[in-house]
Every structure is written in structure tokens, then in C-alpha cells.
Amino acid sequence: MVGRDGDIGTRVGGMHRWRFDDPVLARARALGEAQGGALGRRQAYSLGMPRWLIVREVKQGRWRRVTSQVVAVHCGPMTDDGHRWAAVLSGGPRAVLDGAASLQASGLERFRSPSVRVSVPRGARIRRTRAYDIRQTRRWAAGDVADAPGTPRTRPAVAAVRAGLWARTDKEASLVVTMAVQQSVARVEDVARELLRVRRDKRRLLLHALVNDLLDGVRSLGELDVARELRRRGLPEPSRQHLRRDSRGRYVLDLYWPELGLVVEIDGIHHQWAENVVADALRQNALALAGDTVLRLPLLGLRLAPDEFYDQIARAIADRRPLAA
């Protein structure tokens, strides 16, 4: 039986009734399940579901309301993927995940953002919800949307830059951009290009410096910065780019105090790459077997926790000075 709205149902005792196994309901559940359990009201209407039927499913406890524009096709907890879909569906037809939420949808792991950020164009109608962070942005552009399956979202390089710009602190900004590059969610060269599009922002210079570190294009500058800071703190001057030989050949030490047997290795992003992990470990073990103390200073550490790293260097110098005497 086809109802007045063109919907398939049954007529019992002169009343139009829906069975829970009707084809339209089945299609709606299938679409919602493919979206982490989230189903937009517009999507349901396009499948032929009348408004009253959505209300009935919610009242009877089979579905539940998430926002004014989204229902869950179950009554259990929403998954992260479900929340991301619900956020986009709540934002309207041109809404896309942005920032850290977009990176997470693209595969970023071990990073937790305080909210799901969704961007819509300037002038778009927004139905406010406390559940998700839906905002108009002048940065919205159709060319920034990822051509990828899954939740509508910005391209990873665009998302990485915006996650850095919108982070709560400089530390969080550095962390999310670095993690996106380390986990191969975004290529650092692409992030660098997208960052050039940013003309004004209070965090722009910080991100430029960070991306340069990730590109490993300022390796020598990092060594000069460390040596300058050590001098400012009244610590002895190290030997830079000191050449050493071992049974495997020769290698260069970034900062070395021969009289103290102390080595500080400055690690760029390339030290995290798989092909360098073994070589770095062998080199550090060789130095330890020769009696040297080796401290590692990641360039990211200069951004996030400089005092802690410099305090460790100062302590190592103080502990080993009696040995040199």
C-alpha cells in the first residue's frame, strides 16, 4: 500500500501503519549504520520517510535524537565516526570536518581534540548546537574539500594548518601538526604550501618555524640556537659537528664536550623515520660503550619544553665535571 506521502506501508483497520521492517525504514537504518549510526533528517526525507515516522521511532526508543537535524538509528553510545558524521550533517549541505577532526577522519591517531570542528561558508545558515563546534569561516573553499570516501572533510594538509592555527595552546598546535606529519596523514611539503596561504594569524610565525624544523631545512640553525642558549645560561661551549669513528665507519656528533664525555644529539623529524631508527640506535650504543653520555634533543623539544631539556644538559655537565677534573 502506498500512503499519501508516496511511502510504502500497510493499511490496518482503515489506518495507515508502518512496520519496523518496511523497505524505507530498512534503507534509512542502512544509511545511518554506514555513517557511524548518524542519520540526517534531510537524508531521511529524501528516502521517503515522513517527519512523523522519525518522531515515532524516537518515541518508541528504537532511535534517538542527537541534534535538531540528526538522529541515531540506535540507542547505544555514538562512536567517534558517528559523532563526526553527526557534526557534518548538523552543519548543512556544505559543511565539512575541519582542523583536528578532519585529521582524525583521515587517520590521525592518539590525539584528542576537545570538540568536533565543522566549517561552513560565510553566510551559511547555522543551527547552533552544544554538541559540536560548527562555525562560519572565511577560509572555506570548495577546492579545500578532500576528494576521498567517508565523512566530508578538508584535505589533510589544509586540516593540519588549521588545526595548528585553532589549537588552544602553542604546545597543542606544535603537537598536532607534528603528529600529522609523523603518521603520514599529511606530507610536510603540502603543509608548507598550505601555510603560505595564511597571511595573518598570531600563530603564523610559530607554524612556519615548526614546518621548517619538520622539513629539516634548519638543522644547522638548530645547533646554533642551542649553542647560543647554552652560552646564555653560562654553560661551557661544546664542539659542534665533531667527527668520530667507530668500527662501522665514521659519524658526526652535533654537540660534543670531549673533556666531559657528553654528547647532545639534535633530532629533526627524519630521526623518527624507520630507515634511521636502527642507525641512530647503533650510533648511540657505540657512544655509550665508549663511555660517553648521550642526550637527545628533538627540535620539537625546543618549541614545547626548552627549559626541561636545557636543565637536563646542565645537570649532565655538572655531574660529569668532577670526572673531567
Tab-separated table of C-alpha atoms in Angstrom:
chain	number	residue	atom	x	y	z
A	1	MET	CA	0.000	0.000	0.000
A	2	VAL	CA	1.311	3.444	-0.929
A	3	GLY	CA	0.489	6.190	1.538
A	4	ARG	CA	-0.395	9.807	0.781
A	5	ASP	CA	3.244	10.812	1.000
A	6	GLY	CA	4.220	8.147	-1.525
A	7	ASP	CA	5.502	5.888	1.261
A	8	ILE	CA	5.138	2.131	1.434
A	9	GLY	CA	3.087	0.893	4.369
A	10	THR	CA	0.135	-1.265	5.323
A	11	ARG	CA	-3.465	-0.344	5.951
A	12	VAL	CA	-4.914	-1.970	9.068
A	13	GLY	CA	-8.476	-1.184	10.099
A	14	GLY	CA	-8.535	1.825	7.779
A	15	MET	CA	-5.362	3.265	9.406
A	16	HIS	CA	-2.038	3.702	7.597
A	17	ARG	CA	0.592	1.895	9.691
A	18	TRP	CA	4.268	1.223	9.259
A	19	ARG	CA	6.016	-1.988	10.071
A	20	PHE	CA	9.535	-1.799	11.513
A	21	ASP	CA	10.747	-3.923	8.612
A	22	ASP	CA	9.365	-1.661	5.871
A	23	PRO	CA	11.811	-1.056	2.973
A	24	VAL	CA	12.145	2.691	3.593
A	25	LEU	CA	12.974	2.120	7.262
A	26	ALA	CA	15.462	-0.555	6.269
A	27	ARG	CA	17.190	1.803	3.837
A	28	ALA	CA	17.308	4.555	6.434
A	29	ARG	CA	18.847	2.223	9.025
A	30	ALA	CA	21.395	1.001	6.480
A	31	LEU	CA	22.416	4.559	5.572
A	32	GLY	CA	22.690	5.533	9.236
A	33	GLU	CA	24.765	2.459	10.074
A	34	ALA	CA	27.150	3.312	7.214
A	35	GLN	CA	27.605	6.733	8.842
A	36	GLY	CA	28.516	5.538	12.311
A	37	GLY	CA	24.854	5.416	13.341
A	38	ALA	CA	24.073	9.038	12.388
A	39	LEU	CA	21.228	9.853	10.011
A	40	GLY	CA	20.388	13.377	8.888
A	41	ARG	CA	16.747	14.388	8.770
A	42	ARG	CA	17.231	15.657	5.211
A	43	GLN	CA	18.619	12.264	4.265
A	44	ALA	CA	15.629	10.515	5.814
A	45	TYR	CA	13.184	12.766	3.969
A	46	SER	CA	14.981	12.101	0.675
A	47	LEU	CA	14.420	8.376	1.259
A	48	GLY	CA	10.678	8.981	1.565
A	49	MET	CA	10.298	8.999	5.357
A	50	PRO	CA	7.692	11.441	6.675
A	51	ARG	CA	8.528	13.599	9.686
A	52	TRP	CA	6.048	11.812	11.938
A	53	LEU	CA	7.732	8.459	11.339
A	54	ILE	CA	11.092	9.773	12.574
A	55	VAL	CA	9.342	11.114	15.672
A	56	ARG	CA	7.685	7.750	16.229
A	57	GLU	CA	10.957	5.813	16.017
A	58	VAL	CA	12.482	8.151	18.593
A	59	LYS	CA	9.482	7.986	20.940
A	60	GLN	CA	9.387	4.202	20.782
A	61	GLY	CA	13.054	4.009	21.744
A	62	ARG	CA	14.430	2.485	18.579
A	63	TRP	CA	16.169	5.695	17.511
A	64	ARG	CA	17.293	8.712	19.497
A	65	ARG	CA	17.744	12.419	18.872
A	66	VAL	CA	21.342	13.678	18.544
A	67	THR	CA	20.742	17.260	17.364
A	68	SER	CA	17.792	19.064	15.802
A	69	GLN	CA	18.975	17.830	12.390
A	70	VAL	CA	20.343	14.374	13.224
A	71	VAL	CA	19.074	11.163	14.799
A	72	ALA	CA	20.943	7.999	15.729
A	73	VAL	CA	19.470	4.810	14.298
A	74	HIS	CA	20.204	3.038	17.592
A	75	CYS	CA	20.067	3.847	21.298
A	76	GLY	CA	23.648	2.998	22.209
A	77	PRO	CA	26.646	5.338	22.526
A	78	MET	CA	27.908	7.104	19.422
A	79	THR	CA	31.305	6.152	18.039
A	80	ASP	CA	33.884	8.810	17.119
A	81	ASP	CA	32.984	8.268	13.485
A	82	GLY	CA	29.308	8.661	14.326
A	83	HIS	CA	29.956	11.966	16.098
A	84	ARG	CA	31.916	13.255	13.108
A	85	TRP	CA	29.067	12.347	10.746
A	86	ALA	CA	26.509	13.885	13.105
A	87	ALA	CA	28.512	17.109	13.255
A	88	VAL	CA	28.694	17.425	9.456
A	89	LEU	CA	25.021	16.527	8.973
A	90	SER	CA	24.095	19.131	11.574
A	91	GLY	CA	26.080	21.776	9.720
A	92	GLY	CA	24.184	21.644	6.443
A	93	PRO	CA	24.896	20.656	2.828
A	94	ARG	CA	28.261	22.456	2.533
A	95	ALA	CA	29.578	21.571	5.973
A	96	VAL	CA	32.940	19.784	6.232
A	97	LEU	CA	35.040	18.493	9.073
A	98	ASP	CA	37.987	20.781	9.649
A	99	GLY	CA	41.115	21.051	11.746
A	100	ALA	CA	41.906	18.181	14.088
A	101	ALA	CA	38.538	16.487	13.448
A	102	SER	CA	39.345	16.295	9.742
A	103	LEU	CA	42.788	14.846	10.500
A	104	GLN	CA	41.214	12.198	12.732
A	105	ALA	CA	38.780	11.261	9.958
A	106	SER	CA	41.822	10.896	7.667
A	107	GLY	CA	43.569	8.543	10.089
A	108	LEU	CA	45.279	10.637	12.786
A	109	GLU	CA	45.642	8.581	15.974
A	110	ARG	CA	46.484	9.262	19.625
A	111	PHE	CA	45.333	12.878	19.522
A	112	ARG	CA	42.216	14.028	21.321
A	113	SER	CA	40.592	17.331	20.444
A	114	PRO	CA	38.107	18.979	22.837
A	115	SER	CA	35.354	19.213	20.211
A	116	VAL	CA	34.424	18.239	16.669
A	117	ARG	CA	35.102	21.265	14.464
A	118	VAL	CA	32.964	21.799	11.355
A	119	SER	CA	33.387	24.632	8.867
A	120	VAL	CA	30.689	26.189	6.694
A	121	PRO	CA	30.983	29.123	4.262
A	122	ARG	CA	30.342	32.704	5.268
A	123	GLY	CA	26.633	33.453	5.111
A	124	ALA	CA	25.548	29.836	5.520
A	125	ARG	CA	22.670	29.197	7.886
A	126	ILE	CA	23.855	27.560	11.109
A	127	ARG	CA	21.622	25.726	13.545
A	128	ARG	CA	23.578	26.069	16.768
A	129	THR	CA	24.185	23.007	18.918
A	130	ARG	CA	26.213	22.495	22.051
A	131	ALA	CA	27.259	19.074	20.827
A	132	TYR	CA	29.562	20.258	18.034
A	133	ASP	CA	31.637	23.290	17.074
A	134	ILE	CA	30.024	24.487	13.828
A	135	ARG	CA	31.383	27.793	12.551
A	136	GLN	CA	31.338	30.023	9.544
A	137	THR	CA	34.827	30.697	8.232
A	138	ARG	CA	36.287	32.953	5.561
A	139	ARG	CA	38.810	30.167	4.911
A	140	TRP	CA	36.133	27.823	3.479
A	141	ALA	CA	36.757	26.958	-0.192
A	142	ALA	CA	35.402	24.148	-2.344
A	143	GLY	CA	38.948	23.323	-3.512
A	144	ASP	CA	39.963	22.550	0.073
A	145	VAL	CA	37.485	19.678	0.389
A	146	ALA	CA	39.083	16.229	0.223
A	147	ASP	CA	38.177	14.003	-2.709
A	148	ALA	CA	38.003	10.903	-0.535
A	149	PRO	CA	35.355	8.483	0.741
A	150	GLY	CA	33.920	8.852	4.206
A	151	THR	CA	32.901	11.950	6.106
A	152	PRO	CA	33.127	15.213	4.111
A	153	ARG	CA	36.315	16.897	5.285
A	154	THR	CA	39.128	19.236	4.326
A	155	ARG	CA	42.282	17.907	2.695
A	156	PRO	CA	44.855	16.681	5.274
A	157	ALA	CA	47.408	19.450	4.615
A	158	VAL	CA	44.709	22.122	4.921
A	159	ALA	CA	43.380	20.472	8.077
A	160	ALA	CA	46.860	20.294	9.626
A	161	VAL	CA	47.460	24.019	9.151
A	162	ARG	CA	44.053	24.939	10.551
A	163	ALA	CA	44.428	22.540	13.473
A	164	GLY	CA	47.618	24.399	14.340
A	165	LEU	CA	46.014	27.817	13.961
A	166	TRP	CA	42.963	26.873	16.046
A	167	ALA	CA	44.707	24.880	18.794
A	168	ARG	CA	44.211	26.017	22.384
A	169	THR	CA	47.936	26.467	23.048
A	170	ASP	CA	51.210	26.694	21.136
A	171	LYS	CA	52.154	23.319	22.556
A	172	GLU	CA	48.979	21.687	21.227
A	173	ALA	CA	49.495	23.404	17.860
A	174	SER	CA	53.026	22.028	17.528
A	175	LEU	CA	51.907	18.594	18.648
A	176	VAL	CA	49.004	18.134	16.224
A	177	VAL	CA	50.949	19.340	13.172
A	178	THR	CA	53.942	17.163	14.042
A	179	MET	CA	51.777	14.094	14.651
A	180	ALA	CA	50.013	14.581	11.311
A	181	VAL	CA	53.385	14.540	9.534
A	182	GLN	CA	54.873	11.707	11.607
A	183	GLN	CA	51.853	9.470	10.994
A	184	SER	CA	51.913	10.235	7.254
A	185	VAL	CA	48.424	11.732	7.362
A	186	ALA	CA	49.797	14.858	5.661
A	187	ARG	CA	53.016	15.416	3.729
A	188	VAL	CA	55.146	18.148	5.252
A	189	GLU	CA	55.751	19.690	1.804
A	190	ASP	CA	51.980	20.014	1.327
A	191	VAL	CA	51.581	21.522	4.791
A	192	ALA	CA	54.290	24.067	3.977
A	193	ARG	CA	52.492	25.094	0.772
A	194	GLU	CA	49.146	25.469	2.551
A	195	LEU	CA	50.763	27.534	5.299
A	196	LEU	CA	51.927	30.061	2.701
A	197	ARG	CA	48.245	30.861	2.073
A	198	VAL	CA	47.891	32.158	5.631
A	199	ARG	CA	48.562	35.893	5.577
A	200	ARG	CA	47.596	36.937	9.073
A	201	ASP	CA	47.406	34.937	12.265
A	202	LYS	CA	49.043	35.227	15.669
A	203	ARG	CA	50.448	31.683	15.333
A	204	ARG	CA	51.674	32.014	11.763
A	205	LEU	CA	55.363	32.537	12.605
A	206	LEU	CA	55.384	29.667	15.104
A	207	LEU	CA	53.995	27.293	12.480
A	208	HIS	CA	56.465	28.494	9.871
A	209	ALA	CA	59.322	27.737	12.270
A	210	LEU	CA	57.840	24.342	13.109
A	211	VAL	CA	57.355	23.367	9.465
A	212	ASN	CA	60.936	24.382	8.734
A	213	ASP	CA	62.021	22.041	11.523
A	214	LEU	CA	59.906	19.257	10.061
A	215	LEU	CA	61.422	19.845	6.658
A	216	ASP	CA	64.796	19.624	8.422
A	217	GLY	CA	65.852	22.690	6.484
A	218	VAL	CA	67.272	24.492	9.533
A	219	ARG	CA	69.353	21.734	11.036
A	220	SER	CA	72.462	23.912	11.401
A	221	LEU	CA	70.365	26.785	12.703
A	222	GLY	CA	69.046	24.440	15.404
A	223	GLU	CA	72.599	23.692	16.520
A	224	LEU	CA	73.477	27.394	16.567
A	225	ASP	CA	70.357	28.150	18.606
A	226	VAL	CA	71.278	25.509	21.188
A	227	ALA	CA	74.893	26.680	21.444
A	228	ARG	CA	73.737	30.279	21.860
A	229	GLU	CA	71.312	29.317	24.612
A	230	LEU	CA	73.939	27.245	26.422
A	231	ARG	CA	76.237	30.268	26.386
A	232	ARG	CA	73.458	32.492	27.752
A	233	ARG	CA	72.963	30.054	30.626
A	234	GLY	CA	76.649	30.154	31.476
A	235	LEU	CA	77.353	26.584	30.371
A	236	PRO	CA	80.594	25.568	28.637
A	237	GLU	CA	80.832	25.812	24.861
A	238	PRO	CA	80.567	22.458	23.033
A	239	SER	CA	82.383	21.309	19.948
A	240	ARG	CA	79.944	21.329	17.001
A	241	GLN	CA	79.854	18.783	14.169
A	242	HIS	CA	82.594	16.735	15.834
A	243	LEU	CA	83.821	13.837	13.702
A	244	ARG	CA	84.112	10.417	15.356
A	245	ARG	CA	84.971	6.973	14.006
A	246	ASP	CA	83.807	3.545	15.108
A	247	SER	CA	84.002	0.022	13.700
A	248	ARG	CA	81.205	0.803	11.217
A	249	GLY	CA	82.879	3.889	9.763
A	250	ARG	CA	82.577	7.494	10.826
A	251	TYR	CA	79.817	9.755	12.045
A	252	VAL	CA	79.330	13.361	13.112
A	253	LEU	CA	78.235	14.415	16.591
A	254	ASP	CA	76.069	17.513	16.749
A	255	LEU	CA	77.315	18.874	20.099
A	256	TYR	CA	80.210	17.288	21.994
A	257	TRP	CA	82.156	18.049	25.168
A	258	PRO	CA	85.243	15.783	24.803
A	259	GLU	CA	86.545	16.599	28.265
A	260	LEU	CA	83.212	15.605	29.809
A	261	GLY	CA	82.365	12.651	27.582
A	262	LEU	CA	78.987	14.276	26.900
A	263	VAL	CA	77.121	14.223	23.589
A	264	VAL	CA	73.923	16.075	22.687
A	265	GLU	CA	72.246	14.894	19.501
A	266	ILE	CA	69.735	17.280	17.902
A	267	ASP	CA	66.971	15.283	16.257
A	268	GLY	CA	64.991	16.568	13.317
A	269	ILE	CA	61.860	14.839	12.095
A	270	HIS	CA	63.934	12.472	9.947
A	271	HIS	CA	65.178	10.720	13.090
A	272	GLN	CA	61.666	9.302	13.545
A	273	TRP	CA	61.644	7.679	10.127
A	274	ALA	CA	62.006	3.914	10.149
A	275	GLU	CA	65.123	3.802	7.992
A	276	ASN	CA	67.034	5.980	10.506
A	277	VAL	CA	65.951	4.348	13.771
A	278	VAL	CA	68.403	1.433	13.575
A	279	ALA	CA	71.375	3.584	12.556
A	280	ASP	CA	70.674	6.073	15.350
A	281	ALA	CA	70.404	3.272	17.916
A	282	LEU	CA	73.694	1.694	16.804
A	283	ARG	CA	75.465	5.031	16.946
A	284	GLN	CA	74.140	5.827	20.414
A	285	ASN	CA	75.068	2.363	21.692
A	286	ALA	CA	78.613	2.761	20.319
A	287	LEU	CA	78.989	6.069	22.139
A	288	ALA	CA	77.661	4.567	25.378
A	289	LEU	CA	80.084	1.634	25.121
A	290	ALA	CA	82.923	4.130	24.684
A	291	GLY	CA	81.907	5.753	27.972
A	292	ASP	CA	80.072	8.816	26.656
A	293	THR	CA	76.741	10.085	27.940
A	294	VAL	CA	74.299	10.788	25.120
A	295	LEU	CA	71.345	13.162	25.471
A	296	ARG	CA	68.824	13.618	22.671
A	297	LEU	CA	67.218	16.975	21.970
A	298	PRO	CA	64.422	16.881	19.358
A	299	LEU	CA	63.938	20.147	17.509
A	300	LEU	CA	60.315	19.912	18.569
A	301	GLY	CA	61.577	19.958	22.157
A	302	LEU	CA	62.953	23.454	21.563
A	303	ARG	CA	59.355	24.524	20.853
A	304	LEU	CA	57.491	22.598	23.529
A	305	ALA	CA	59.752	22.139	26.574
A	306	PRO	CA	63.057	24.020	26.155
A	307	ASP	CA	63.728	24.611	29.850
A	308	GLU	CA	63.361	20.929	30.732
A	309	PHE	CA	65.854	19.867	28.055
A	310	TYR	CA	68.384	22.573	28.921
A	311	ASP	CA	68.091	21.664	32.599
A	312	GLN	CA	68.993	18.079	31.708
A	313	ILE	CA	72.052	19.254	29.779
A	314	ALA	CA	73.110	21.462	32.698
A	315	ARG	CA	72.702	18.560	35.114
A	316	ALA	CA	74.768	16.248	32.892
A	317	ILE	CA	77.541	18.852	32.705
A	318	ALA	CA	77.501	19.344	36.476
A	319	ASP	CA	77.567	15.589	37.154
A	320	ARG	CA	80.481	14.940	34.814
A	321	ARG	CA	82.689	17.932	35.666
A	322	PRO	CA	84.360	16.147	38.621
A	323	LEU	CA	85.314	13.344	36.230
A	324	ALA	CA	86.980	15.831	33.939
A	325	ALA	CA	88.863	17.422	36.847
